[in-house]
Tab-separated table of C-alpha atoms and ligand atoms in Angstrom:
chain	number	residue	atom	x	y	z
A	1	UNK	CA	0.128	23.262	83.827
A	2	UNK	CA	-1.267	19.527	83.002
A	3	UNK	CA	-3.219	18.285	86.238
A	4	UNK	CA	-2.997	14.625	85.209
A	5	UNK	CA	1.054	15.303	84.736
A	6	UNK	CA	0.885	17.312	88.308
A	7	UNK	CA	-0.426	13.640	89.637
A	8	UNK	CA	1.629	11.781	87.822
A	9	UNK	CA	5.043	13.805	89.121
A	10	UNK	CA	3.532	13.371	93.096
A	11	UNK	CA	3.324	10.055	92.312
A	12	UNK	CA	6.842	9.043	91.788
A	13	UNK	CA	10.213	9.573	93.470
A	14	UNK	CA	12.473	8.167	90.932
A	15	UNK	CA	11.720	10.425	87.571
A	16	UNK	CA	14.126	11.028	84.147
A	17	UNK	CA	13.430	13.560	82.391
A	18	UNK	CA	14.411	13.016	78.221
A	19	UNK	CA	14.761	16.110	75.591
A	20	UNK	CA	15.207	17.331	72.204
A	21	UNK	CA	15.471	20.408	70.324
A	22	UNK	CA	11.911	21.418	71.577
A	23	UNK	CA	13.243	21.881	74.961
A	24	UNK	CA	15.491	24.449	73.772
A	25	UNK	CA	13.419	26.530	70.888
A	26	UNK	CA	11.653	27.644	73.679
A	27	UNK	CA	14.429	29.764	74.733
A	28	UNK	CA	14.810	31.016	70.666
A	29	UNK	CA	17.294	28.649	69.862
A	30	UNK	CA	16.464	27.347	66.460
A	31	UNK	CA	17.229	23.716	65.629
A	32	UNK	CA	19.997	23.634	62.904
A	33	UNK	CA	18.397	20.802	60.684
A	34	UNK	CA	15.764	23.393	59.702
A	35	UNK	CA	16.678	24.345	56.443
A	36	UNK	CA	14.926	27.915	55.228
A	37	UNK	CA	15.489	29.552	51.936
A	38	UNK	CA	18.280	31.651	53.375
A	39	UNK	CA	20.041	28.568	54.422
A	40	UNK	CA	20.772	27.208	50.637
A	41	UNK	CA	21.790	31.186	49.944
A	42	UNK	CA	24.547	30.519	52.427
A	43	UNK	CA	25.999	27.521	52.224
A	44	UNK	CA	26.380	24.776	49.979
A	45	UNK	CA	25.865	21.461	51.544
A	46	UNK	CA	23.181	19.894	53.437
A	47	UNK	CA	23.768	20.545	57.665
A	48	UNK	CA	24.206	16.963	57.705
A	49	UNK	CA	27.415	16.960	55.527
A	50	UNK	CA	28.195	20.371	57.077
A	51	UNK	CA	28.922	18.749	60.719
A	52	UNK	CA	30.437	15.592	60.026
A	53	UNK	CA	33.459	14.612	60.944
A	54	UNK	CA	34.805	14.376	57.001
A	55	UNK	CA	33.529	18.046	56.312
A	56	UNK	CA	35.290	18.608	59.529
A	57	UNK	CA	38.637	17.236	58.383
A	58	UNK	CA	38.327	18.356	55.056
A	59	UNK	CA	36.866	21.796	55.215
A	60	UNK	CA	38.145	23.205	58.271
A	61	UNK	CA	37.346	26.254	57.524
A	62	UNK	CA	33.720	26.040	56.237
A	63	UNK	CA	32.950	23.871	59.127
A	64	UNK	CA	33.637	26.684	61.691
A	65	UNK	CA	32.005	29.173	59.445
A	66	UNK	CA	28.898	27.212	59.233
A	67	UNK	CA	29.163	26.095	63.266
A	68	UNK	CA	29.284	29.324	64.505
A	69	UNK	CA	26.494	31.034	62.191
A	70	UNK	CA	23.761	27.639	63.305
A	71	UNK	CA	25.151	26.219	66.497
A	72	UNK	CA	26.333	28.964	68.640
A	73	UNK	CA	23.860	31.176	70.477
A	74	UNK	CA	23.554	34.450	71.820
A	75	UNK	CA	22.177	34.896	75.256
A	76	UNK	CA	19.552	32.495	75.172
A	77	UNK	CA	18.028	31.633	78.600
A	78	UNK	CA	16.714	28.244	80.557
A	79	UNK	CA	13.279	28.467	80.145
A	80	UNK	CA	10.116	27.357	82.308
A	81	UNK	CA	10.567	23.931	81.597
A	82	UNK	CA	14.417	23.952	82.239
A	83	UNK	CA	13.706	25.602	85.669
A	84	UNK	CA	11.259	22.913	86.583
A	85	UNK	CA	13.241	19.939	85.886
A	86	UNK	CA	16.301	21.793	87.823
A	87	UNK	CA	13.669	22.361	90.795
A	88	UNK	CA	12.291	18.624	90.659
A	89	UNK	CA	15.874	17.195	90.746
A	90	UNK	CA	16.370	19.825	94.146
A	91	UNK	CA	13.359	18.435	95.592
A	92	UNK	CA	15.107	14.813	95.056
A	93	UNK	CA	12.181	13.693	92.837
A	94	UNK	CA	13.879	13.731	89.480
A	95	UNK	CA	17.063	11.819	89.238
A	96	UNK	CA	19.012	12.629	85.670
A	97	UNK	CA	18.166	15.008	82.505
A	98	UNK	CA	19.186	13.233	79.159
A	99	UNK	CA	19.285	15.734	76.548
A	100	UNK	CA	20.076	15.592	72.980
A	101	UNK	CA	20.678	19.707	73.212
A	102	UNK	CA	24.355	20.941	72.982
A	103	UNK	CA	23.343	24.601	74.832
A	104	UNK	CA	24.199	23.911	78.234
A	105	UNK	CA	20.899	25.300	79.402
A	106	UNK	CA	19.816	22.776	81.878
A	107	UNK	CA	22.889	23.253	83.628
A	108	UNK	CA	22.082	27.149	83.480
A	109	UNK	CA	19.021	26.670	85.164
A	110	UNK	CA	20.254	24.385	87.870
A	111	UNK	CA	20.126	20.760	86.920
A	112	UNK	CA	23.530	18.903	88.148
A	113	UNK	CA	23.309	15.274	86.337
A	114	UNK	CA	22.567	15.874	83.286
A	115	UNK	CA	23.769	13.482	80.464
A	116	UNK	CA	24.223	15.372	77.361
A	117	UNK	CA	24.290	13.153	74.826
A	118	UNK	CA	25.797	15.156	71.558
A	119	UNK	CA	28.014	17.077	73.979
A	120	UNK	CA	28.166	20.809	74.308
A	121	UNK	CA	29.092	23.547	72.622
A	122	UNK	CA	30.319	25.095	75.910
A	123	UNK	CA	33.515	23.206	76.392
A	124	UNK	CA	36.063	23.194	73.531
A	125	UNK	CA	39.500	21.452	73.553
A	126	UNK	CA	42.782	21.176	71.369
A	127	UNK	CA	42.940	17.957	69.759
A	128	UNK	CA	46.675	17.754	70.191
A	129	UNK	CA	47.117	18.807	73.659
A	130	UNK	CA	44.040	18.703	75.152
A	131	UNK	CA	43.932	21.961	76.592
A	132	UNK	CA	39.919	23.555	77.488
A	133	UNK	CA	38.525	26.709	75.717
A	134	UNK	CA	35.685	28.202	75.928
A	135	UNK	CA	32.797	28.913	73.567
A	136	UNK	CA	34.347	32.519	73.101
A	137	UNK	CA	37.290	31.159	72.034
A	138	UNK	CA	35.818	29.564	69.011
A	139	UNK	CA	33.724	32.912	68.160
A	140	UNK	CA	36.502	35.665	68.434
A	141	UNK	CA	38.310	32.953	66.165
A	142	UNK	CA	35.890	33.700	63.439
A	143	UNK	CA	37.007	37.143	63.127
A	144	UNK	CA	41.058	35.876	62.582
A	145	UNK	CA	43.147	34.492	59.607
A	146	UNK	CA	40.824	31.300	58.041
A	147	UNK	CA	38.569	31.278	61.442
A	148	UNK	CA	40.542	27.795	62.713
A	149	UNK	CA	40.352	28.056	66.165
A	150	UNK	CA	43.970	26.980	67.130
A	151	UNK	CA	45.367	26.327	70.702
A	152	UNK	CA	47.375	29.144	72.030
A	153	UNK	CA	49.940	26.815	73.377
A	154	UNK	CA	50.499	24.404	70.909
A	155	UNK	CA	48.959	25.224	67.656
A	156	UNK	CA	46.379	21.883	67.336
A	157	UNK	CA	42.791	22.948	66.120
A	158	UNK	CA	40.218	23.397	69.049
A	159	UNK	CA	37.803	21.180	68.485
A	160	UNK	CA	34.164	21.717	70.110
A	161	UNK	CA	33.146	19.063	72.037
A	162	UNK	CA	29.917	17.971	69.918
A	163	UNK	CA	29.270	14.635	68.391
A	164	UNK	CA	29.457	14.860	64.512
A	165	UNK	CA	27.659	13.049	62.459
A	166	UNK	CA	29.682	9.783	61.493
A	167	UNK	CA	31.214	9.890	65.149
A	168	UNK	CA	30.158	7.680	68.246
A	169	UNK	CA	28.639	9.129	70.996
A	170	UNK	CA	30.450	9.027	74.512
A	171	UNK	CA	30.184	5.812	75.802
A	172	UNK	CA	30.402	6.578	79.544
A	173	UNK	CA	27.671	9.430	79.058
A	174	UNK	CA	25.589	6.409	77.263
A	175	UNK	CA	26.036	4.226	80.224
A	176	UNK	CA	24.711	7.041	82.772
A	177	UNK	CA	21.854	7.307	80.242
A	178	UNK	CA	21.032	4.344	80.073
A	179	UNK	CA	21.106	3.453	83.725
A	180	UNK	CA	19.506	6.173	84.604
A	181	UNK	CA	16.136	5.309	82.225
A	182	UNK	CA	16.581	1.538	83.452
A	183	UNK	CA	16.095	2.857	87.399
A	184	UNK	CA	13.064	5.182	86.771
A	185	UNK	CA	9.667	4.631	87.079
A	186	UNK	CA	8.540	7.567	85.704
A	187	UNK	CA	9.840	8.777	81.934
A	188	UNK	CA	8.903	12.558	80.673
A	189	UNK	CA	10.132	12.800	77.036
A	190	UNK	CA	9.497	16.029	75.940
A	191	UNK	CA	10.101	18.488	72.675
A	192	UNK	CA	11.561	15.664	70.523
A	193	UNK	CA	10.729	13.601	67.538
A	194	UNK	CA	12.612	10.972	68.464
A	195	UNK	CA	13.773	10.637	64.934
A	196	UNK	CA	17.610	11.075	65.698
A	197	UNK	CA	19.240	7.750	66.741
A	198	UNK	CA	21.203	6.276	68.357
A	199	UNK	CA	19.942	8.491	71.152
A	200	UNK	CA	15.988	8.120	70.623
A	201	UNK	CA	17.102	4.531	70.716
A	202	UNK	CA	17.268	4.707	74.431
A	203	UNK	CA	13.914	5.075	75.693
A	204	UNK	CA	13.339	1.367	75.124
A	205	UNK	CA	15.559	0.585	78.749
A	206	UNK	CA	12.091	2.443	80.273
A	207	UNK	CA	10.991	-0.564	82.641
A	208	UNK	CA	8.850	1.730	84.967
A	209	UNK	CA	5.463	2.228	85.148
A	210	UNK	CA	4.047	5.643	83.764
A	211	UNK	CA	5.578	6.873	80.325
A	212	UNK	CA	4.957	10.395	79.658
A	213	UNK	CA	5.202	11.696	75.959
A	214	UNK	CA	5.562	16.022	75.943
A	215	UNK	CA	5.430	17.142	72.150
A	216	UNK	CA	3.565	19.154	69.583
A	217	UNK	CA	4.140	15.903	66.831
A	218	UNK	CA	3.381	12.394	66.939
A	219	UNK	CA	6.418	10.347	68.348
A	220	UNK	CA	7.371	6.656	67.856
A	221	UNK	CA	6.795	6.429	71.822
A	222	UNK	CA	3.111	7.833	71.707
A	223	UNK	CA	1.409	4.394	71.911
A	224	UNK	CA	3.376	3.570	75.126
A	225	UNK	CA	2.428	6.400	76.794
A	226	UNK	CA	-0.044	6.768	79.693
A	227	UNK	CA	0.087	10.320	78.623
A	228	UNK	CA	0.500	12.345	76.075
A	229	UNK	CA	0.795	15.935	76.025
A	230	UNK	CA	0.069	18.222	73.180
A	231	UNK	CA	1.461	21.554	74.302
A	232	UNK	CA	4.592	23.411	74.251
A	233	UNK	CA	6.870	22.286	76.723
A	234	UNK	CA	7.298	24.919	79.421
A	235	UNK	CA	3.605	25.290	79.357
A	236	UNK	CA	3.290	21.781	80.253
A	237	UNK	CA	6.073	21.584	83.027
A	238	UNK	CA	5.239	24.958	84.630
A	239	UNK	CA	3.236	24.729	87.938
A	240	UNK	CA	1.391	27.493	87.021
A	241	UNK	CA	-2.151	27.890	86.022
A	242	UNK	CA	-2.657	27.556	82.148
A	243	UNK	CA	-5.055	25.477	79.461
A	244	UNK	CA	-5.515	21.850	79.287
A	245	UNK	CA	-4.236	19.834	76.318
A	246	UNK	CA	-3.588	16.148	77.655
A	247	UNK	CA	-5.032	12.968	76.558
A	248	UNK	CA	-5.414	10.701	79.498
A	249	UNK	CA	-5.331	7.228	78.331
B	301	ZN	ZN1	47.135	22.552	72.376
């Protein structure tokens, strides 16, 4: 628990909540760019190349391989902070969750508008006929012929619905974004860099008055902040007693 963020949150009625991979290693889900010495024992291309849309077109195969080893977890939980942003929204003070996580966990814990900008790994559909799967569909595929997921209908590859690299985001999920930030007067951006555009690129519709920055790094944002928070997230967020760590400024 932060005190100063505790006033902060009382303060305002109109709050947006904005996350990154930090939100979600708190519930053990690493973030795929992290590259370990295992990672160049098993496989041969950068994750960059490895989940965009050419390596998707051009190496099916590999692509799945390598998508369901990094991107899809096992029974990985909302955590504190998840919980508290999904009780804040039921108490009517905060209004939207933009997330750059493709888990699903903030709708797990509760949270009903949340904007997920890179999609999620939870909803998967055939690019020719458009027909849904789920996330098992894409695992159990691993274990079958060249681990293609294809549409039990029609044949068409099922395609998860993430944003590669080299492919737009969804502009309608952009434009709830976006209006969201431009309504709030209170910003929390928490457990990102903000090094992954377009989508750090939107903190800069903020037009309220109290900018709160939640991360164990430096950000880009840190010198708009009225507070800055140097603690792991759900430590932060949670209402519960715990040690200091903000910088009022
Ligand atoms: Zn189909």
């Amino acid at each position: 628990m932060v005190p100063e963020l505790e006033r902060l949150i009382q303060a305002h009625q109109n709050i947006v909540f904005f996350g990154g991979a930090g939100v979600s290693t708190e519930s053990g889900i690493p973030d795929f760019r992290s590259v370990d010495g295992l990672y160049h024992q098993k496989f041969k291309y950068p994750p960059e190349t490895m989940l965009s849309h050419t390596f998707y077109e051009q190496h099916t195969a590999e692509f799945f391989d390598f998508y369901r080893q990094k991107l899809i977890v096992h029974g990985a939980k909302p955590n504190a902070a998840h919980l508290r942003l999904a009780k804040l929204e039921r108490e009517g003070k905060l209004k939207a969750v933009v997330t750059q996580n493709i888990d699903g966990l903030h709708q797990a814990a509760g949270s009903k508008t949340v904007y997920e900008l890179h999609g999620s790994t939870l909803r998967n559909y055939c690019t020719r006929c458009g027909k849904f799967y789920p996330v098992s569909f894409i695992e159990e595929a691993g274990g079958k012929g060249d681990g293609v997921p294809r549409c039990t209908d029609c044949g068409g590859i099922v395609k998860p619905d993430v944003v590669l690299y080299e492919e737009g985001l969804d502009e309608a999920t952009i434009e709830g974004a976006v209006s969201a930030i431009r309504r709030a007067d209170m910003l929390i951006v928490g457990g990102t860099s903000l090094a992954v555009y377009p989508a750090a690129g939107l903190i800069r519709y903020f037009r309220g008055d109290d900018l709160v920055v939640i991360n164990k790094q430096h950000t880009p944002a840190d010198g708009m902040a009225t507070l800055l928070v140097n603690k792991p997230i759900g430590q932060a967020l949670s209402e519960t007693e715990g040690e200091g760590g903000a910088i009022c400024r």
